[in-house]
């Protein structure tokens, strides 16, 4: 999923300070799962903002809305009938959601309330870690299901570097060395030999080096 | 401010603090009427949103009272409540509030005295802190939210 | 001969090669490069010129390399993939070669986190293995990495680094094999303190016949003090400093520790000279370049083969 974290409160407050009518719009997808911008977080942030305004002796009208999927025009359309009632939108979705709103409602300013971070998986309750950088040319079949692009600090395709220490990356003791994990997994699979096959220089075009990426599925077009 | 009587919300676990409050009553131990008890099945059920709502609605102080460490009826609801309390304290800090307005307490069902004493001490502390920043503004806006 | 590299000639002659390194200054001070290089003149066959080492900005390694070349010495251009993409690296390789640099060492480089620009984006378009491949392709096929022909290709003698001590140990020889397969002509290793482990590593290297395909230069670093030894053991990732070394340094007075450290370095060289597959030494005297001549001399590695001697081969 796409992970995100709420922005510092001060930054959020500064961004909406000129407005007194706000739509606070969450999303039921990824940001709900990573507890950054679902219905619950929308409620909590609304409460926090109201308290802030109360303390200042100002009123703010916050309408809490959580869309099924903020990156989908179909669901974003739900706001169409009401958007004129607000001065600004504060979005708690990932950057895709923010842009979908901004693209649809061109006359209403949209501000992000979260920082979108990475595509990750849950390691444990409350812990998410980066797993994929969407390079567009998946190597996981060659690397024992562990991604060196996302999980090696230097994105080495022929690692590990000399900085690995007791299976950890040199950048921090709590970061696993991806190449140690790959090696262990290849061993477990009886595929150590594969390690010595050189991975050629990567074509980064599919990873975004070729400009913004897009998928067009002709079979699905209306 | 001298006559300030704070409004305090205590989220009390059914299995410990709530029973302790009962016991305090039956033992005729007095504690301030400022403390309004909300019984919850487990403090693990108290969400950050509940605490924030209490403050929004005008509470001057809030505390969550759960079982002693290791004694939660649902294994670890009380430790999770403590984590959430810490999280909301951080939010209050960001808002420029005194984080002492929110506290986590632990007690067992038999601790009637502890319940009464805790209620007194917390009420006293909130009295010293004065009305919540929301009330301090004492503006129409506050009344509006109370409608 | 693949190149006109002096290092290649020395290694081909069967002599034990000696290299050392020179970290370029953090400012426009060409005289600093000269000072450091001068200390090494006639004591080493080639001088590694580091590339923004420890991710700190320094004079570019090719510029410092050219200064060294102008002194009649032989620079080894270090190049890390951290700071440049493949376009920039190839143009620098052509540029350096055009200015007389014919030997290079391919590295990935320390992570930007450790340097003075931790906010910089690490490039890592290629890794060190792919850089070796690219330099070899430029030389042997006369082609850019992208496939186009090079009009007069640079002929670089290509080196890579190896750390025999980082774990997992069993992976280390496999990784060396990968660098050899990519086209590394020589290898400079991480500082060797744990001689036994290194000997074990070299045995595994020879078992696979890698010693026949690549020249390995063992890394040697003299310890200035017991404190430095402890620091290297505990704080530098991938460094293996046995307790005996620390004890030996602690066994002498503080004033005598530098001398003891130099002695250990010399003894290490003497022991490793006998190890099959070791074709030379890379002496990294950290902020202690002035001691390199003494180490080289005491280890019996003098005189360095002269140009005309090598020509007669």
XYZ file of C-alpha atoms in Angstrom:
682
model
C 0.000 0.000 0.000
C 0.923 3.653 -0.160
C 1.985 4.897 3.251
C 1.712 8.386 4.651
C 2.173 10.339 7.845
C 0.320 13.362 9.067
C 2.169 16.625 8.507
C 3.271 18.667 11.517
C 0.234 20.393 12.949
C 1.741 23.826 12.513
C 2.187 23.317 8.797
C -1.432 22.182 8.427
C -2.707 25.112 10.449
C -0.615 27.590 8.468
C -1.889 26.210 5.176
C -5.559 26.688 6.065
C -5.227 29.805 8.191
C -7.030 32.160 5.765
C -10.122 29.953 5.670
C -13.054 29.386 7.965
C -14.935 26.795 5.964
C -13.040 23.625 5.301
C -13.774 20.229 3.862
C -11.524 17.730 5.569
C -11.431 14.825 3.159
C -10.049 11.410 4.038
C -9.726 8.262 1.987
C -10.855 4.755 2.777
C -7.942 3.034 1.098
C -4.221 2.953 1.877
C -4.156 5.901 4.272
C -6.878 4.249 6.322
C -4.814 1.096 6.674
C -1.696 2.992 7.694
C -3.754 5.147 10.065
C -2.809 8.439 8.452
C -5.949 9.659 6.714
C -8.948 7.413 7.215
C -12.256 8.253 8.843
C -10.750 8.087 12.309
C -7.842 10.370 11.533
C -10.205 12.785 9.810
C -12.243 12.928 13.018
C -9.206 13.442 15.168
C -7.671 16.156 13.009
C -11.030 17.937 12.799
C -11.209 17.903 16.572
C -7.656 19.198 16.888
C -8.301 22.008 14.402
C -11.514 23.018 16.169
C -9.654 23.176 19.473
C -6.973 25.285 17.871
C -9.475 27.741 16.429
C -11.432 27.847 19.705
C -8.305 28.784 21.565
C -7.810 31.611 19.111
C -11.380 32.721 19.516
C -12.142 31.959 15.898
C -14.722 29.651 14.488
C -14.108 27.138 11.832
C -16.637 25.056 10.051
C -15.155 21.705 9.262
C -17.048 19.157 7.283
C -15.632 15.699 7.670
C -15.874 13.509 4.590
C -14.120 10.259 3.897
C -14.272 9.117 0.309
C -14.097 5.504 -0.731
C -11.083 6.197 -2.945
C -9.760 9.701 -3.366
C -7.637 8.804 -6.391
C -10.691 7.747 -8.345
C -12.727 10.355 -10.263
C -15.891 8.370 -9.678
C -15.708 8.804 -5.911
C -14.285 12.306 -6.034
C -17.407 13.275 -7.956
C -19.366 12.847 -4.715
C -18.155 16.259 -3.602
C -19.466 18.023 -6.710
C -22.794 19.102 -5.251
C -21.268 20.546 -2.103
C -17.878 21.890 -3.090
C -19.240 25.436 -3.444
C -19.969 25.436 0.291
C -16.328 25.331 1.234
C -13.446 27.751 0.934
C -10.740 25.128 0.892
C -10.157 21.400 0.976
C -7.717 19.759 3.330
C -6.974 16.297 1.997
C -5.728 13.441 4.139
C -5.185 11.135 1.174
C -1.889 10.392 -0.528
C -0.558 12.709 -3.217
C -2.643 10.875 -5.813
C -5.838 11.746 -3.958
C -4.828 15.364 -3.451
C -4.160 15.743 -7.170
C -7.380 14.047 -8.195
C -9.306 16.532 -6.056
C -7.271 19.470 -7.298
C -7.772 18.375 -10.896
C -11.525 18.004 -10.524
C -12.303 21.103 -8.448
C -10.208 23.739 -10.100
C -11.550 26.725 -8.235
C -11.151 25.353 -4.733
C -7.710 25.293 -3.158
C -6.632 21.841 -1.968
C -3.976 21.361 0.717
C -2.308 18.135 1.756
C -2.531 17.217 5.432
C -0.213 14.229 5.103
C 3.197 13.555 3.657
C 3.045 10.596 1.297
C 6.004 8.360 1.988
C 6.452 5.043 0.245
C 4.982 1.806 -0.988
C 5.371 -0.458 1.938
C 4.109 -3.398 3.888
C 3.197 -3.778 7.511
C 5.966 -5.427 9.511
C 3.952 -5.452 12.717
C 1.044 -3.537 14.230
C 1.991 0.121 13.856
C 5.130 -0.486 11.773
C 5.328 -0.065 8.029
C 8.466 -0.423 5.947
C 9.375 0.362 2.380
C 9.212 -2.593 0.035
C 8.799 -1.304 -3.504
C 9.876 1.719 -5.516
C 7.740 0.934 -8.536
C 10.722 0.621 -10.869
C 8.519 -0.891 -13.555
C 10.740 -3.896 -14.193
C 10.369 -6.286 -11.283
C 13.485 -8.173 -10.273
C 12.037 -10.027 -7.317
C 12.075 -13.329 -9.183
C 15.865 -13.088 -9.398
C 16.539 -11.865 -5.898
C 14.676 -14.324 -3.752
C 11.684 -12.042 -3.301
C 13.650 -9.231 -1.654
C 14.006 -5.989 -3.565
C 17.483 -4.443 -3.778
C 16.135 -1.327 -5.472
C 13.841 -0.473 -2.587
C 15.710 -2.039 0.301
C 19.413 -1.511 -0.389
C 20.379 2.014 0.648
C 22.483 2.323 -2.486
C 20.058 0.431 -4.760
C 22.923 -1.931 -5.601
C 21.911 -4.625 -8.033
C 25.098 -6.555 -7.341
C 25.548 -6.125 -3.621
C 26.297 -6.237 -0.788
C 28.755 -3.391 -0.395
C 31.562 -3.492 2.128
C 29.572 -1.600 4.711
C 27.333 -4.415 5.841
C 27.820 -5.452 9.422
C 26.134 -8.417 11.112
C 23.423 -8.378 8.491
C 22.667 -4.700 8.994
C 23.165 -1.765 6.667
C 25.889 0.760 7.412
C 23.401 3.615 7.430
C 21.593 2.459 10.581
C 21.671 -0.515 12.922
C 17.931 -1.080 12.519
C 18.055 -1.341 8.729
C 18.548 -4.838 7.354
C 21.154 -5.283 4.645
C 18.972 -6.230 1.674
C 21.780 -8.216 0.094
C 22.339 -10.289 3.229
C 18.614 -11.085 3.171
C 18.796 -11.931 -0.528
C 21.788 -14.189 0.006
C 20.137 -16.019 2.899
C 16.949 -16.495 0.925
C 18.778 -17.719 -2.175
C 20.603 -20.189 0.043
C 17.343 -21.368 1.580
C 16.024 -21.905 -1.933
C 19.205 -23.683 -3.022
C 19.868 -20.948 -5.575
C 23.239 -19.559 -4.388
C 24.630 -19.981 -7.893
C 22.250 -17.355 -9.132
C 24.034 -14.757 -7.004
C 27.029 -14.817 -9.325
C 25.046 -13.899 -12.387
C 25.746 -10.224 -12.945
C 22.703 -8.028 -13.001
C 23.175 -5.640 -15.874
C 22.848 -1.881 -15.545
C 19.208 -1.078 -15.030
C 17.081 0.697 -17.581
C 15.577 3.399 -15.399
C 13.096 4.591 -18.016
C 10.368 2.357 -16.650
C 11.221 3.635 -13.169
C 10.331 7.207 -14.075
C 13.525 8.138 -15.871
C 11.479 8.247 -19.051
C 9.108 10.861 -17.708
C 5.756 10.504 -15.911
C 4.398 7.015 -16.339
C 0.969 5.978 -17.466
C -0.893 2.762 -18.078
C -3.471 2.656 -20.864
C -5.564 -0.498 -21.038
C -7.451 -0.381 -24.306
C -9.586 -3.340 -23.298
C -10.958 -1.400 -20.363
C -11.616 1.949 -21.991
C -15.203 3.123 -22.207
C -10.743 31.966 39.024
C -10.883 31.305 42.752
C -14.262 29.695 42.472
C -13.210 27.651 39.513
C -14.708 24.207 39.652
C -13.134 22.129 36.903
C -14.988 19.613 34.871
C -13.105 16.374 34.763
C -13.844 13.290 32.748
C -12.538 9.962 33.975
C -12.718 7.026 31.583
C -12.828 4.129 34.009
C -12.384 0.485 33.214
C -15.316 -1.668 34.293
C -12.987 -4.289 35.797
C -10.904 -2.045 38.020
C -11.197 1.715 38.375
C -14.982 1.719 38.016
C -15.308 -0.922 40.691
C -12.785 0.976 42.816
C -15.012 4.043 42.512
C -17.922 1.912 43.679
C -15.915 0.732 46.614
C -14.910 4.275 47.476
C -18.636 5.038 47.560
C -19.551 2.112 49.767
C -16.687 2.943 52.107
C -18.017 6.494 52.245
C -14.758 7.913 51.033
C -15.470 11.275 49.523
C -13.999 12.489 46.272
C -14.753 15.646 44.315
C -17.952 15.799 42.360
C -15.972 17.463 39.588
C -14.991 14.020 38.369
C -17.530 12.595 35.951
C -17.034 8.910 35.394
C -17.566 7.229 32.052
C -17.563 3.483 32.366
C -15.754 1.638 29.583
C -15.422 -2.132 29.106
C -11.638 -1.740 28.974
C -9.407 1.323 28.720
C -8.139 -0.222 25.477
C -11.503 0.836 24.079
C -10.837 4.529 24.743
C -9.921 6.162 21.484
C -7.931 9.342 21.002
C -11.086 10.778 19.505
C -13.043 10.201 22.741
C -10.451 12.100 24.712
C -10.376 14.939 22.212
C -14.173 15.138 22.204
C -14.149 15.488 25.974
C -11.780 18.443 25.697
C -13.748 19.940 22.841
C -16.915 19.746 24.867
C -15.284 21.679 27.653
C -13.502 19.225 29.941
C -10.693 20.919 31.856
C -8.996 17.629 32.529
C -9.312 14.031 31.399
C -7.884 10.866 32.795
C -8.039 7.274 31.790
C -8.011 4.805 34.672
C -7.195 1.211 33.862
C -6.026 -1.935 35.588
C -2.619 -2.377 37.142
C 0.112 -3.306 34.715
C -0.159 -6.943 33.717
C -3.667 -7.234 35.140
C -5.779 -6.187 32.162
C -8.841 -8.380 31.765
C -8.166 -8.286 28.021
C -4.416 -8.856 28.348
C -2.982 -5.490 27.321
C -5.794 -2.998 26.830
C -4.365 -0.820 29.588
C -0.900 -0.583 28.022
C -2.449 0.336 24.710
C -4.499 2.984 26.458
C -1.303 4.375 27.970
C 0.237 4.608 24.483
C -2.819 6.444 23.212
C -2.799 8.828 26.134
C 0.830 9.614 25.354
C -0.140 10.203 21.724
C -2.907 12.636 22.660
C -0.573 14.373 25.103
C 1.699 15.019 22.144
C -1.236 16.498 20.220
C -2.112 18.730 23.175
C 1.480 19.849 23.342
C 1.381 20.764 19.642
C -1.728 22.786 20.398
C 0.095 24.605 23.170
C -1.821 22.963 26.018
C -0.404 21.785 29.296
C -0.107 18.022 28.857
C -0.929 17.533 32.541
C -4.565 18.046 31.634
C -4.525 14.447 30.463
C -3.291 11.499 32.484
C -3.216 7.731 32.595
C -3.812 6.039 35.964
C -3.649 2.431 37.020
C -5.448 0.779 39.944
C -7.138 -2.445 40.921
C -10.799 -3.037 41.775
C -10.004 -3.132 45.486
C -8.265 0.232 45.594
C -11.149 2.424 46.693
C -8.819 4.713 48.624
C -6.500 5.087 45.689
C -9.434 5.991 43.466
C -10.623 8.679 45.867
C -7.154 10.054 46.445
C -6.341 10.104 42.714
C -9.582 11.941 41.987
C -8.754 14.531 44.647
C -5.199 15.031 43.494
C -6.091 15.302 39.832
C -8.894 17.751 40.568
C -6.494 19.806 42.646
C -3.939 19.855 39.848
C -6.523 20.970 37.298
C -7.719 23.660 39.655
C -4.186 24.989 39.693
C -3.950 24.863 35.915
C -7.198 26.783 35.630
C -9.919 26.464 32.998
C -9.031 24.760 29.738
C -7.712 27.052 26.995
C -11.047 26.586 25.252
C -12.964 28.035 28.184
C -10.399 30.714 28.820
C -11.405 32.332 25.555
C -14.950 32.379 26.848
C -16.201 33.530 23.527
C -19.363 32.966 21.615
C -17.518 30.527 19.503
C -17.167 28.228 22.481
C -20.868 28.410 23.216
C -21.610 27.719 19.588
C -19.860 24.402 19.751
C -21.873 23.548 22.841
C -25.159 23.728 21.029
C 49.023 -5.481 -22.395
C 45.564 -4.089 -22.326
C 46.673 -0.585 -21.402
C 49.676 1.636 -20.876
C 49.075 1.571 -17.127
C 52.244 1.411 -15.089
C 50.411 -0.691 -12.511
C 49.537 -3.213 -15.194
C 53.169 -3.341 -16.315
C 54.467 -3.864 -12.787
C 51.942 -6.616 -12.104
C 52.642 -8.287 -15.448
C 56.364 -8.286 -14.666
C 55.691 -10.479 -11.646
C 56.835 -7.836 -9.180
C 54.776 -7.203 -6.085
C 53.010 -3.926 -6.778
C 52.760 -1.138 -4.225
C 50.058 1.499 -4.228
C 49.027 4.092 -1.721
C 46.484 6.837 -1.605
C 46.104 10.563 -1.590
C 42.906 12.267 -0.514
C 42.419 15.534 -2.452
C 42.011 18.730 -0.423
C 38.726 20.336 0.543
C 39.529 23.488 -1.339
C 41.326 24.860 -4.362
C 44.800 24.011 -3.094
C 46.762 22.158 -5.757
C 49.908 22.459 -3.624
C 48.304 20.158 -1.026
C 47.976 17.417 -3.622
C 51.597 17.881 -4.596
C 52.779 17.791 -0.977
C 50.998 14.535 -0.282
C 52.023 12.911 -3.552
C 55.642 13.948 -3.145
C 55.847 11.911 0.054
C 55.069 8.824 -2.001
C 57.225 9.461 -5.053
C 59.566 6.535 -5.836
C 58.021 4.469 -3.048
C 54.856 3.381 -4.805
C 53.909 2.385 -8.340
C 50.648 4.274 -8.375
C 48.641 6.561 -6.151
C 44.902 6.178 -5.590
C 43.144 9.513 -5.756
C 39.967 9.278 -3.750
C 36.626 10.504 -5.054
C 34.770 12.633 -2.501
C 35.819 10.133 0.137
C 33.475 9.573 3.066
C 30.936 11.524 1.019
C 32.643 14.853 1.755
C 33.182 17.318 -1.071
C 36.799 17.477 -2.203
C 38.748 18.470 -5.274
C 37.611 16.122 -8.064
C 39.677 12.980 -8.264
C 40.497 13.450 -11.942
C 41.766 17.003 -11.390
C 43.950 15.908 -8.469
C 44.980 12.917 -10.589
C 46.151 15.207 -13.370
C 48.261 17.201 -10.900
C 49.884 13.944 -9.776
C 50.392 12.857 -13.372
C 52.148 16.152 -14.094
C 54.598 15.281 -11.308
C 55.622 12.208 -13.276
C 53.702 9.866 -11.007
C 50.853 7.491 -11.786
C 47.431 8.231 -10.371
C 44.661 5.681 -9.958
C 41.420 7.489 -10.565
C 38.875 6.398 -7.976
C 35.313 6.746 -9.152
C 32.195 6.254 -7.061
C 28.771 5.684 -8.556
C 27.202 7.710 -5.766
C 27.759 11.133 -7.318
C 27.319 10.689 -11.058
C 25.090 8.915 -13.490
C 26.456 6.902 -16.378
C 26.685 9.896 -18.701
C 28.798 11.894 -16.277
C 30.989 8.937 -15.409
C 31.750 8.124 -19.025
C 32.574 11.694 -19.895
C 34.876 11.934 -16.883
C 36.563 8.690 -17.889
C 37.208 10.020 -21.387
C 38.374 13.331 -19.958
C 40.711 11.745 -17.439
C 42.146 9.417 -20.048
C 42.685 12.322 -22.428
C 44.766 13.958 -19.700
C 46.938 10.886 -19.241
C 45.155 8.877 -16.555
C 45.025 5.210 -17.499
C 44.172 3.355 -14.300
C 41.017 3.510 -12.262
C 39.248 1.976 -9.300
C 35.495 1.445 -9.446
C 33.480 1.844 -6.260
C 29.931 2.462 -5.165
C 31.067 4.944 -2.511
C 30.071 5.692 1.054
C 26.438 6.562 1.541
C 25.771 10.359 1.483
C 24.470 10.020 5.023
C 28.046 9.879 6.322
C 29.285 13.017 4.657
C 28.816 16.753 4.817
C 25.860 16.721 2.428
C 23.564 14.129 3.970
C 20.647 15.868 2.258
C 22.048 15.080 -1.193
C 20.403 12.494 -3.403
C 22.706 9.537 -3.963
C 22.743 8.769 -7.676
C 23.643 5.075 -7.822
C 22.566 4.803 -11.452
C 25.084 1.944 -11.631
C 26.731 -0.125 -8.948
C 30.450 -0.866 -8.765
C 30.141 -4.125 -10.695
C 28.273 -2.403 -13.490
C 30.844 0.410 -13.497
C 33.606 -2.150 -13.998
C 31.597 -3.643 -16.863
C 31.135 -0.223 -18.408
C 34.813 0.752 -18.255
C 35.809 -2.600 -19.720
C 33.262 -2.278 -22.499
C 34.562 1.191 -23.319
C 38.082 -0.176 -23.504
C 37.627 -3.570 -25.138
C 34.644 -2.981 -27.381
C 35.094 0.735 -27.923
C 31.477 1.279 -27.035
C 29.613 3.503 -24.658
C 27.392 1.847 -22.092
C 24.418 2.829 -24.230
C 25.871 0.948 -27.198
C 27.195 3.708 -29.492
C 30.757 3.595 -30.809
C 33.425 5.684 -29.129
C 35.713 7.626 -31.396
C 39.069 6.662 -29.853
C 38.100 4.783 -26.686
C 39.801 5.296 -23.320
C 41.962 2.338 -22.318
C 41.703 2.059 -18.600
C 43.274 -0.602 -16.393
C 40.282 -1.416 -14.233
C 40.310 -2.060 -10.551
C 37.687 -2.807 -7.954
C 37.587 -3.097 -4.199
C 36.933 -6.159 -2.095
C 36.212 -6.500 1.568
C 37.142 -10.009 2.651
C 35.875 -9.354 6.159
C 32.358 -7.997 5.864
C 29.803 -10.646 6.536
C 28.502 -12.979 5.345
C 32.046 -14.282 4.884
C 30.957 -17.097 2.558
C 29.555 -14.498 0.162
C 32.817 -12.573 -0.110
C 34.552 -14.843 -2.572
C 31.397 -15.095 -4.673
C 31.278 -11.330 -4.775
C 34.913 -11.143 -5.827
C 34.151 -13.661 -8.569
C 31.404 -11.378 -9.762
C 33.768 -8.414 -9.998
C 36.294 -10.532 -11.869
C 33.589 -11.708 -14.230
C 32.619 -8.087 -14.802
C 36.176 -7.396 -15.916
C 38.229 -6.220 -12.953
C 41.951 -6.414 -13.709
C 43.068 -5.750 -10.162
C 41.554 -5.689 -6.703
C 42.498 -3.567 -3.729
C 41.209 -5.034 -0.495
C 39.916 -3.474 2.667
C 42.564 -3.070 5.401
C 43.806 -6.490 6.447
C 44.363 -6.889 10.180
C 43.029 -10.380 10.664
C 45.734 -12.223 8.722
C 44.370 -15.684 9.375
C 40.964 -14.844 8.071
C 42.514 -13.166 5.054
C 44.657 -16.225 4.364
C 41.545 -18.367 4.544
C 39.852 -16.010 2.103
C 42.805 -16.159 -0.288
C 42.766 -19.937 -0.117
C 39.137 -19.895 -1.208
C 40.026 -17.369 -3.925
C 42.783 -19.651 -5.226
C 40.588 -22.745 -4.992
C 38.311 -21.087 -7.485
C 41.253 -20.090 -9.676
C 40.458 -16.405 -9.296
C 44.108 -15.627 -8.492
C 44.872 -16.453 -12.121
C 42.328 -13.970 -13.395
C 42.895 -10.941 -11.209
C 45.721 -9.272 -9.309
C 44.941 -8.880 -5.639
C 46.590 -6.109 -3.663
C 46.182 -6.564 0.074
C 45.164 -3.441 1.955
C 47.537 -2.391 4.719
C 46.841 0.301 7.297
C 49.305 1.129 10.069
C 47.684 1.810 13.442
C 48.784 5.005 15.118
C 47.592 3.952 18.541
C 45.594 1.413 20.505
C 42.763 3.934 20.503
C 42.672 3.972 16.724
C 42.650 0.174 16.678
C 39.695 0.095 19.060
C 37.871 2.693 17.001
C 38.418 0.742 13.790
C 37.215 -2.420 15.464
C 34.082 -0.957 16.989
C 33.026 1.936 14.809
C 34.019 1.241 11.226
C 31.545 -1.065 9.469
C 33.048 -4.113 7.833
C 36.404 -3.827 9.656
C 37.932 -6.844 11.388
C 40.559 -5.928 13.995
C 41.581 -8.900 16.161
C 42.005 -8.325 19.885
C 45.655 -9.417 19.686
C 46.470 -6.291 17.677
C 44.819 -4.063 20.256
C 46.548 -5.917 23.084
C 49.906 -5.663 21.368
C 49.508 -1.904 20.978
C 48.310 -1.545 24.549
C 51.362 -3.529 25.630
C 53.723 -0.658 24.848
C 53.795 2.911 26.138
C 51.667 5.493 24.393
C 54.774 7.087 22.893
C 55.869 3.780 21.420
C 52.476 2.848 19.985
C 53.001 4.505 16.578
C 56.268 2.645 16.096
C 54.599 -0.612 17.169
C 51.777 0.071 14.700
C 54.259 0.523 11.864
C 56.005 -2.677 12.917
C 52.727 -4.585 12.761
C 52.101 -3.217 9.268
C 55.547 -4.290 8.080
C 55.190 -7.752 9.608
C 51.787 -8.129 7.982
C 53.260 -7.346 4.576
C 56.091 -9.773 5.123
C 53.697 -12.547 6.039
C 51.225 -11.785 3.250
C 53.990 -11.677 0.619
C 54.071 -15.434 0.922
C 50.362 -15.873 0.419
C 49.418 -17.311 -2.942
C 47.406 -14.862 -5.023
C 48.656 -11.727 -3.268
C 50.289 -9.659 -6.001
C 50.956 -6.487 -4.120
C 49.973 -4.099 -1.379
C 47.769 -1.096 -1.118
C 48.987 1.000 1.796
C 46.366 3.263 3.275
C 48.110 5.344 5.913
C 45.216 7.415 7.142
C 46.496 10.966 7.791
C 49.933 9.409 8.091
C 51.171 9.422 4.501
C 54.688 10.387 5.568
C 55.177 6.915 7.024
C 54.510 5.080 3.775
C 58.166 5.216 2.618
C 59.300 3.684 5.913
C 56.776 0.850 5.639
C 57.667 0.129 2.023
C 61.379 0.160 2.833
C 61.191 -1.984 5.963
C 58.919 -4.481 4.245
C 61.641 -5.007 1.636
C 59.590 -3.663 -1.220
C 62.283 -1.289 -2.484
C 63.430 -0.307 -4.964
C 60.294 0.049 -7.027
C 60.884 -1.208 -10.553
C 62.056 1.593 -12.829
C 60.388 2.434 -16.105
C 63.283 1.216 -18.257
C 63.547 -2.076 -16.361
C 59.930 -2.775 -17.111
C 60.315 -1.883 -20.770
C 62.888 -4.612 -21.215
C 60.421 -7.288 -20.243
